[in-house]
């Protein structure tokens, strides 16, 4: 059973795997507003909002990190859609809604699309397989992505791999994280991924921290926990995953 986090979502299970692009730009796409009072010490004053010109400049600075394809898609939007696109990026509630809890069987792809509103979709993908090598290595990818007008703006992925056969059964677990973030309203970073294996169960996890880059997003950071876990035994091969807010 799949637990959905949004009541308006629709769920579709697909049979084929897809690759996930994962890149992490760091520049800021903002036009600074003039401060009304002197800045104390070295504290930065965040701009109030993103601007169309500022966002396009941000994408150019990150051309090889997801900016190229995002810029091409952004330019196809109408002027009204571009402004609305930036408002969605600044919406803290949308990023907080980027979460999900899932479960399934290893070897079967999971694809979930939750519609936040008519412009924004929150998409969850899990791909998993067990290789035909001597160690029967299992690999699972758990990805959650925010898309605005079909354009991926923040994609967070945890990948877990572990051996399921032989004397090192489930002991050689490894985890990695990948990020694509072209939401200039936040700067997202991941903690060092952790991999833990005990008995027939292995899991990989990380902590995401999103720091506001415009005042419209709010002043506090958003912290998320993401985990993918799998159990491979003689009686079953299952996984479960979750992305939650702290």
PDB file of C-alpha atoms in Angstrom:
ATOM      1  CA  UNK A   1       0.000   0.000   0.000  1.00  0.00           C
ATOM      2  CA  UNK A   2       1.230   3.519  -0.820  1.00  0.00           C
ATOM      3  CA  UNK A   3       0.726   6.256   1.746  1.00  0.00           C
ATOM      4  CA  UNK A   4       0.023   9.563  -0.002  1.00  0.00           C
ATOM      5  CA  UNK A   5       0.802  12.851   1.611  1.00  0.00           C
ATOM      6  CA  UNK A   6      -1.574  14.945  -0.518  1.00  0.00           C
ATOM      7  CA  UNK A   7      -5.238  14.115  -0.819  1.00  0.00           C
ATOM      8  CA  UNK A   8      -5.454  15.463  -4.338  1.00  0.00           C
ATOM      9  CA  UNK A   9      -2.699  13.254  -5.690  1.00  0.00           C
ATOM     10  CA  UNK A  10      -2.978  10.550  -8.265  1.00  0.00           C
ATOM     11  CA  UNK A  11      -0.841   7.398  -8.200  1.00  0.00           C
ATOM     12  CA  UNK A  12       0.431   5.481 -11.184  1.00  0.00           C
ATOM     13  CA  UNK A  13       2.711   2.432 -11.063  1.00  0.00           C
ATOM     14  CA  UNK A  14       4.958   2.044 -14.102  1.00  0.00           C
ATOM     15  CA  UNK A  15       7.097  -0.867 -15.181  1.00  0.00           C
ATOM     16  CA  UNK A  16      10.184   0.812 -16.608  1.00  0.00           C
ATOM     17  CA  UNK A  17      12.975   2.677 -14.935  1.00  0.00           C
ATOM     18  CA  UNK A  18      13.992   6.215 -15.806  1.00  0.00           C
ATOM     19  CA  UNK A  19      17.202   8.071 -15.112  1.00  0.00           C
ATOM     20  CA  UNK A  20      17.174  11.001 -12.745  1.00  0.00           C
ATOM     21  CA  UNK A  21      19.245  14.076 -13.490  1.00  0.00           C
ATOM     22  CA  UNK A  22      20.930  15.328 -10.363  1.00  0.00           C
ATOM     23  CA  UNK A  23      22.803  18.572 -10.139  1.00  0.00           C
ATOM     24  CA  UNK A  24      23.103  21.301  -7.545  1.00  0.00           C
ATOM     25  CA  UNK A  25      23.620  24.960  -8.532  1.00  0.00           C
ATOM     26  CA  UNK A  26      24.724  27.362  -5.839  1.00  0.00           C
ATOM     27  CA  UNK A  27      24.374  30.850  -7.291  1.00  0.00           C
ATOM     28  CA  UNK A  28      21.527  33.143  -6.312  1.00  0.00           C
ATOM     29  CA  UNK A  29      18.958  34.507  -8.806  1.00  0.00           C
ATOM     30  CA  UNK A  30      17.876  37.612  -7.003  1.00  0.00           C
ATOM     31  CA  UNK A  31      17.864  41.354  -7.420  1.00  0.00           C
ATOM     32  CA  UNK A  32      18.755  43.005  -4.123  1.00  0.00           C
ATOM     33  CA  UNK A  33      16.356  45.498  -2.626  1.00  0.00           C
ATOM     34  CA  UNK A  34      17.897  48.608  -1.079  1.00  0.00           C
ATOM     35  CA  UNK A  35      18.041  48.218   2.714  1.00  0.00           C
ATOM     36  CA  UNK A  36      16.063  50.749   4.735  1.00  0.00           C
ATOM     37  CA  UNK A  37      18.517  50.590   7.637  1.00  0.00           C
ATOM     38  CA  UNK A  38      22.264  49.908   8.014  1.00  0.00           C
ATOM     39  CA  UNK A  39      23.242  46.243   8.109  1.00  0.00           C
ATOM     40  CA  UNK A  40      24.669  45.135  11.443  1.00  0.00           C
ATOM     41  CA  UNK A  41      28.133  43.545  11.197  1.00  0.00           C
ATOM     42  CA  UNK A  42      28.297  41.237   8.142  1.00  0.00           C
ATOM     43  CA  UNK A  43      24.710  40.005   8.203  1.00  0.00           C
ATOM     44  CA  UNK A  44      23.254  39.830   4.695  1.00  0.00           C
ATOM     45  CA  UNK A  45      19.942  41.439   3.855  1.00  0.00           C
ATOM     46  CA  UNK A  46      17.943  39.110   1.653  1.00  0.00           C
ATOM     47  CA  UNK A  47      16.039  40.553  -1.302  1.00  0.00           C
ATOM     48  CA  UNK A  48      12.277  40.517  -1.017  1.00  0.00           C
ATOM     49  CA  UNK A  49      11.463  38.507  -4.147  1.00  0.00           C
ATOM     50  CA  UNK A  50      12.890  36.775  -7.201  1.00  0.00           C
ATOM     51  CA  UNK A  51      12.702  38.646 -10.499  1.00  0.00           C
ATOM     52  CA  UNK A  52      12.466  37.351 -14.058  1.00  0.00           C
ATOM     53  CA  UNK A  53      15.736  39.003 -15.116  1.00  0.00           C
ATOM     54  CA  UNK A  54      17.484  37.861 -11.964  1.00  0.00           C
ATOM     55  CA  UNK A  55      16.314  34.279 -12.411  1.00  0.00           C
ATOM     56  CA  UNK A  56      17.488  34.149 -16.020  1.00  0.00           C
ATOM     57  CA  UNK A  57      20.907  35.433 -14.913  1.00  0.00           C
ATOM     58  CA  UNK A  58      20.978  32.744 -12.197  1.00  0.00           C
ATOM     59  CA  UNK A  59      20.334  30.035 -14.773  1.00  0.00           C
ATOM     60  CA  UNK A  60      23.116  31.335 -17.020  1.00  0.00           C
ATOM     61  CA  UNK A  61      25.565  31.157 -14.110  1.00  0.00           C
ATOM     62  CA  UNK A  62      24.576  27.527 -13.658  1.00  0.00           C
ATOM     63  CA  UNK A  63      24.409  26.610 -17.326  1.00  0.00           C
ATOM     64  CA  UNK A  64      26.097  23.231 -16.895  1.00  0.00           C
ATOM     65  CA  UNK A  65      24.288  22.433 -13.639  1.00  0.00           C
ATOM     66  CA  UNK A  66      20.724  22.276 -14.878  1.00  0.00           C
ATOM     67  CA  UNK A  67      20.487  25.886 -15.991  1.00  0.00           C
ATOM     68  CA  UNK A  68      20.553  25.166 -19.721  1.00  0.00           C
ATOM     69  CA  UNK A  69      17.458  22.966 -19.898  1.00  0.00           C
ATOM     70  CA  UNK A  70      15.611  24.996 -17.275  1.00  0.00           C
ATOM     71  CA  UNK A  71      16.295  28.237 -19.156  1.00  0.00           C
ATOM     72  CA  UNK A  72      14.986  26.750 -22.407  1.00  0.00           C
ATOM     73  CA  UNK A  73      11.773  25.615 -20.690  1.00  0.00           C
ATOM     74  CA  UNK A  74      11.373  28.891 -18.774  1.00  0.00           C
ATOM     75  CA  UNK A  75      11.608  30.936 -21.974  1.00  0.00           C
ATOM     76  CA  UNK A  76       8.700  28.970 -23.449  1.00  0.00           C
ATOM     77  CA  UNK A  77       6.380  30.194 -20.698  1.00  0.00           C
ATOM     78  CA  UNK A  78       4.219  33.259 -21.218  1.00  0.00           C
ATOM     79  CA  UNK A  79       5.188  36.447 -19.329  1.00  0.00           C
ATOM     80  CA  UNK A  80       2.328  35.827 -16.906  1.00  0.00           C
ATOM     81  CA  UNK A  81       3.432  32.238 -16.352  1.00  0.00           C
ATOM     82  CA  UNK A  82       7.019  33.316 -15.704  1.00  0.00           C
ATOM     83  CA  UNK A  83       5.923  35.628 -12.914  1.00  0.00           C
ATOM     84  CA  UNK A  84       3.701  32.932 -11.452  1.00  0.00           C
ATOM     85  CA  UNK A  85       6.533  30.394 -11.764  1.00  0.00           C
ATOM     86  CA  UNK A  86       8.725  32.572  -9.542  1.00  0.00           C
ATOM     87  CA  UNK A  87       5.910  33.010  -7.015  1.00  0.00           C
ATOM     88  CA  UNK A  88       5.683  29.215  -6.762  1.00  0.00           C
ATOM     89  CA  UNK A  89       9.441  28.994  -6.153  1.00  0.00           C
ATOM     90  CA  UNK A  90       9.078  31.456  -3.276  1.00  0.00           C
ATOM     91  CA  UNK A  91       6.163  29.583  -1.718  1.00  0.00           C
ATOM     92  CA  UNK A  92       7.433  27.916   1.449  1.00  0.00           C
ATOM     93  CA  UNK A  93       4.267  25.805   1.726  1.00  0.00           C
ATOM     94  CA  UNK A  94       5.024  24.081  -1.578  1.00  0.00           C
ATOM     95  CA  UNK A  95       8.517  23.044  -0.516  1.00  0.00           C
ATOM     96  CA  UNK A  96       7.135  21.826   2.819  1.00  0.00           C
ATOM     97  CA  UNK A  97       4.648  19.716   0.850  1.00  0.00           C
ATOM     98  CA  UNK A  98       7.541  17.982  -0.939  1.00  0.00           C
ATOM     99  CA  UNK A  99       7.379  14.789   1.115  1.00  0.00           C
ATOM    100  CA  UNK A 100       6.086  11.233   0.850  1.00  0.00           C
ATOM    101  CA  UNK A 101       6.085   7.783   2.431  1.00  0.00           C
ATOM    102  CA  UNK A 102       6.222   4.744   0.149  1.00  0.00           C
ATOM    103  CA  UNK A 103       6.625   0.988   0.143  1.00  0.00           C
ATOM    104  CA  UNK A 104       6.823  -1.740  -2.470  1.00  0.00           C
ATOM    105  CA  UNK A 105       8.677  -4.757  -3.820  1.00  0.00           C
ATOM    106  CA  UNK A 106      12.243  -4.683  -5.102  1.00  0.00           C
ATOM    107  CA  UNK A 107      12.289  -4.990  -8.886  1.00  0.00           C
ATOM    108  CA  UNK A 108       9.082  -2.994  -9.409  1.00  0.00           C
ATOM    109  CA  UNK A 109       9.194   0.699 -10.228  1.00  0.00           C
ATOM    110  CA  UNK A 110       7.029   3.097  -8.248  1.00  0.00           C
ATOM    111  CA  UNK A 111       5.878   6.385  -9.797  1.00  0.00           C
ATOM    112  CA  UNK A 112       3.582   8.744  -7.899  1.00  0.00           C
ATOM    113  CA  UNK A 113       2.287  12.124  -9.079  1.00  0.00           C
ATOM    114  CA  UNK A 114       0.624  14.406  -6.529  1.00  0.00           C
ATOM    115  CA  UNK A 115      -0.937  17.599  -7.890  1.00  0.00           C
ATOM    116  CA  UNK A 116      -0.390  20.431  -5.398  1.00  0.00           C
ATOM    117  CA  UNK A 117      -2.352  22.800  -7.618  1.00  0.00           C
ATOM    118  CA  UNK A 118      -2.932  23.275 -11.335  1.00  0.00           C
ATOM    119  CA  UNK A 119       0.655  24.464 -11.852  1.00  0.00           C
ATOM    120  CA  UNK A 120       2.684  22.387  -9.393  1.00  0.00           C
ATOM    121  CA  UNK A 121       3.232  18.634  -9.188  1.00  0.00           C
ATOM    122  CA  UNK A 122       5.137  16.709  -6.527  1.00  0.00           C
ATOM    123  CA  UNK A 123       6.557  13.533  -8.039  1.00  0.00           C
ATOM    124  CA  UNK A 124       7.961  10.461  -6.289  1.00  0.00           C
ATOM    125  CA  UNK A 125       9.971   7.729  -8.026  1.00  0.00           C
ATOM    126  CA  UNK A 126      11.529   4.540  -6.682  1.00  0.00           C
ATOM    127  CA  UNK A 127      13.574   2.241  -8.889  1.00  0.00           C
ATOM    128  CA  UNK A 128      15.152  -0.946  -7.574  1.00  0.00           C
ATOM    129  CA  UNK A 129      16.939  -4.000  -8.906  1.00  0.00           C
ATOM    130  CA  UNK A 130      19.125  -6.898  -7.862  1.00  0.00           C
ATOM    131  CA  UNK A 131      22.091  -7.462 -10.140  1.00  0.00           C
ATOM    132  CA  UNK A 132      23.189 -10.816 -11.459  1.00  0.00           C
ATOM    133  CA  UNK A 133      26.672 -10.501  -9.991  1.00  0.00           C
ATOM    134  CA  UNK A 134      28.188 -12.916  -7.459  1.00  0.00           C
ATOM    135  CA  UNK A 135      27.101 -10.753  -4.503  1.00  0.00           C
ATOM    136  CA  UNK A 136      23.578 -10.199  -5.905  1.00  0.00           C
ATOM    137  CA  UNK A 137      23.978  -6.477  -5.295  1.00  0.00           C
ATOM    138  CA  UNK A 138      20.739  -4.599  -4.706  1.00  0.00           C
ATOM    139  CA  UNK A 139      20.453  -0.952  -5.779  1.00  0.00           C
ATOM    140  CA  UNK A 140      17.559   1.346  -4.907  1.00  0.00           C
ATOM    141  CA  UNK A 141      16.967   4.974  -5.928  1.00  0.00           C
ATOM    142  CA  UNK A 142      14.395   7.054  -4.025  1.00  0.00           C
ATOM    143  CA  UNK A 143      13.626  10.431  -5.624  1.00  0.00           C
ATOM    144  CA  UNK A 144      11.158  13.191  -4.782  1.00  0.00           C
ATOM    145  CA  UNK A 145      10.809  16.158  -7.125  1.00  0.00           C
ATOM    146  CA  UNK A 146       8.925  19.464  -7.292  1.00  0.00           C
ATOM    147  CA  UNK A 147       7.823  20.475 -10.782  1.00  0.00           C
ATOM    148  CA  UNK A 148       6.324  23.793 -11.837  1.00  0.00           C
ATOM    149  CA  UNK A 149       4.616  23.852 -15.259  1.00  0.00           C
ATOM    150  CA  UNK A 150       6.314  20.498 -15.794  1.00  0.00           C
ATOM    151  CA  UNK A 151       9.782  21.933 -15.117  1.00  0.00           C
ATOM    152  CA  UNK A 152      11.753  20.130 -12.357  1.00  0.00           C
ATOM    153  CA  UNK A 153      12.959  22.767  -9.890  1.00  0.00           C
ATOM    154  CA  UNK A 154      14.095  20.710  -6.881  1.00  0.00           C
ATOM    155  CA  UNK A 155      14.908  16.999  -7.053  1.00  0.00           C
ATOM    156  CA  UNK A 156      16.270  15.123  -4.033  1.00  0.00           C
ATOM    157  CA  UNK A 157      17.545  11.538  -4.349  1.00  0.00           C
ATOM    158  CA  UNK A 158      19.009   8.936  -1.996  1.00  0.00           C
ATOM    159  CA  UNK A 159      20.626   5.845  -3.547  1.00  0.00           C
ATOM    160  CA  UNK A 160      21.293   2.688  -1.531  1.00  0.00           C
ATOM    161  CA  UNK A 161      23.319  -0.334  -2.640  1.00  0.00           C
ATOM    162  CA  UNK A 162      24.144  -3.471  -0.674  1.00  0.00           C
ATOM    163  CA  UNK A 163      25.114  -7.111  -1.120  1.00  0.00           C
ATOM    164  CA  UNK A 164      22.437  -9.724  -0.530  1.00  0.00           C
ATOM    165  CA  UNK A 165      24.367 -12.950  -0.990  1.00  0.00           C
ATOM    166  CA  UNK A 166      27.444 -14.617   0.514  1.00  0.00           C
ATOM    167  CA  UNK A 167      29.288 -14.171   3.779  1.00  0.00           C
ATOM    168  CA  UNK A 168      28.988 -10.368   3.561  1.00  0.00           C
ATOM    169  CA  UNK A 169      25.215 -10.546   3.394  1.00  0.00           C
ATOM    170  CA  UNK A 170      23.860  -7.001   3.571  1.00  0.00           C
ATOM    171  CA  UNK A 171      27.024  -5.790   5.325  1.00  0.00           C
ATOM    172  CA  UNK A 172      28.577  -3.846   2.451  1.00  0.00           C
ATOM    173  CA  UNK A 173      25.955  -1.118   2.327  1.00  0.00           C
ATOM    174  CA  UNK A 174      26.687   2.198   0.603  1.00  0.00           C
ATOM    175  CA  UNK A 175      24.575   5.338   0.243  1.00  0.00           C
ATOM    176  CA  UNK A 176      24.907   8.467  -1.870  1.00  0.00           C
ATOM    177  CA  UNK A 177      22.789  11.546  -2.441  1.00  0.00           C
ATOM    178  CA  UNK A 178      22.176  13.593  -5.564  1.00  0.00           C
ATOM    179  CA  UNK A 179      20.487  16.963  -5.922  1.00  0.00           C
ATOM    180  CA  UNK A 180      19.153  19.129  -8.679  1.00  0.00           C
ATOM    181  CA  UNK A 181      18.028  22.514  -7.435  1.00  0.00           C
ATOM    182  CA  UNK A 182      17.158  25.372  -9.765  1.00  0.00           C
ATOM    183  CA  UNK A 183      14.892  27.027  -7.225  1.00  0.00           C
ATOM    184  CA  UNK A 184      16.734  30.283  -6.617  1.00  0.00           C
ATOM    185  CA  UNK A 185      14.567  31.038  -3.578  1.00  0.00           C
ATOM    186  CA  UNK A 186      16.440  28.408  -1.548  1.00  0.00           C
ATOM    187  CA  UNK A 187      19.953  27.003  -1.286  1.00  0.00           C
ATOM    188  CA  UNK A 188      19.771  23.264  -0.559  1.00  0.00           C
ATOM    189  CA  UNK A 189      22.530  21.152   0.953  1.00  0.00           C
ATOM    190  CA  UNK A 190      22.674  17.512   2.021  1.00  0.00           C
ATOM    191  CA  UNK A 191      24.417  16.011   5.009  1.00  0.00           C
ATOM    192  CA  UNK A 192      26.923  13.228   4.483  1.00  0.00           C
ATOM    193  CA  UNK A 193      24.818  10.168   3.572  1.00  0.00           C
ATOM    194  CA  UNK A 194      24.674   7.273   6.011  1.00  0.00           C
ATOM    195  CA  UNK A 195      24.371   3.584   5.189  1.00  0.00           C
ATOM    196  CA  UNK A 196      23.474   1.032   7.840  1.00  0.00           C
ATOM    197  CA  UNK A 197      23.063  -2.730   7.470  1.00  0.00           C
ATOM    198  CA  UNK A 198      21.912  -5.199  10.083  1.00  0.00           C
ATOM    199  CA  UNK A 199      20.884  -8.712   9.289  1.00  0.00           C
ATOM    200  CA  UNK A 200      18.732  -8.742   6.167  1.00  0.00           C
ATOM    201  CA  UNK A 201      17.896  -5.016   6.395  1.00  0.00           C
ATOM    202  CA  UNK A 202      19.876  -2.118   4.939  1.00  0.00           C
ATOM    203  CA  UNK A 203      19.075   1.574   4.721  1.00  0.00           C
ATOM    204  CA  UNK A 204      20.532   4.783   3.350  1.00  0.00           C
ATOM    205  CA  UNK A 205      19.660   8.264   4.569  1.00  0.00           C
ATOM    206  CA  UNK A 206      20.514  11.954   4.524  1.00  0.00           C
ATOM    207  CA  UNK A 207      19.334  15.281   5.948  1.00  0.00           C
ATOM    208  CA  UNK A 208      18.475  18.116   3.558  1.00  0.00           C
ATOM    209  CA  UNK A 209      18.731  21.738   4.696  1.00  0.00           C
ATOM    210  CA  UNK A 210      17.130  24.497   2.636  1.00  0.00           C
ATOM    211  CA  UNK A 211      18.248  28.033   3.453  1.00  0.00           C
ATOM    212  CA  UNK A 212      16.024  30.924   2.272  1.00  0.00           C
ATOM    213  CA  UNK A 213      17.513  33.265  -0.332  1.00  0.00           C
ATOM    214  CA  UNK A 214      14.567  35.688  -0.493  1.00  0.00           C
ATOM    215  CA  UNK A 215      12.418  37.110   2.299  1.00  0.00           C
ATOM    216  CA  UNK A 216       9.249  35.866   0.622  1.00  0.00           C
ATOM    217  CA  UNK A 217      10.241  32.281   1.479  1.00  0.00           C
ATOM    218  CA  UNK A 218      10.521  33.107   5.191  1.00  0.00           C
ATOM    219  CA  UNK A 219      13.437  33.453   7.551  1.00  0.00           C
ATOM    220  CA  UNK A 220      13.792  29.928   8.950  1.00  0.00           C
ATOM    221  CA  UNK A 221      15.549  27.028   7.269  1.00  0.00           C
ATOM    222  CA  UNK A 222      13.597  23.951   6.217  1.00  0.00           C
ATOM    223  CA  UNK A 223      15.107  20.627   7.282  1.00  0.00           C
ATOM    224  CA  UNK A 224      14.053  17.299   5.766  1.00  0.00           C
ATOM    225  CA  UNK A 225      14.967  13.684   6.508  1.00  0.00           C
ATOM    226  CA  UNK A 226      15.104  11.232   3.605  1.00  0.00           C
ATOM    227  CA  UNK A 227      15.547   7.470   3.995  1.00  0.00           C
ATOM    228  CA  UNK A 228      15.299   4.387   1.804  1.00  0.00           C
ATOM    229  CA  UNK A 229      15.286   0.944   3.453  1.00  0.00           C
ATOM    230  CA  UNK A 230      15.217  -2.548   2.003  1.00  0.00           C
ATOM    231  CA  UNK A 231      14.950  -6.095   3.283  1.00  0.00           C
ATOM    232  CA  UNK A 232      15.959  -9.020   1.078  1.00  0.00           C
ATOM    233  CA  UNK A 233      15.223 -12.475   2.498  1.00  0.00           C
ATOM    234  CA  UNK A 234      14.249 -15.902   1.228  1.00  0.00           C
ATOM    235  CA  UNK A 235      10.591 -15.024   1.685  1.00  0.00           C
ATOM    236  CA  UNK A 236      10.504 -11.515   0.234  1.00  0.00           C
ATOM    237  CA  UNK A 237      12.291  -8.535  -1.266  1.00  0.00           C
ATOM    238  CA  UNK A 238      10.745  -5.284  -0.110  1.00  0.00           C
ATOM    239  CA  UNK A 239      11.537  -1.591   0.343  1.00  0.00           C
ATOM    240  CA  UNK A 240      10.107   1.396   2.145  1.00  0.00           C
ATOM    241  CA  UNK A 241      11.089   5.037   2.002  1.00  0.00           C
ATOM    242  CA  UNK A 242      10.150   8.381   3.425  1.00  0.00           C
ATOM    243  CA  UNK A 243      10.905  12.070   2.988  1.00  0.00           C
ATOM    244  CA  UNK A 244       9.629  14.070   5.964  1.00  0.00           C
ATOM    245  CA  UNK A 245       9.932  17.546   7.456  1.00  0.00           C
ATOM    246  CA  UNK A 246      11.438  18.020  10.878  1.00  0.00           C
TER     247      UNK A 246
END
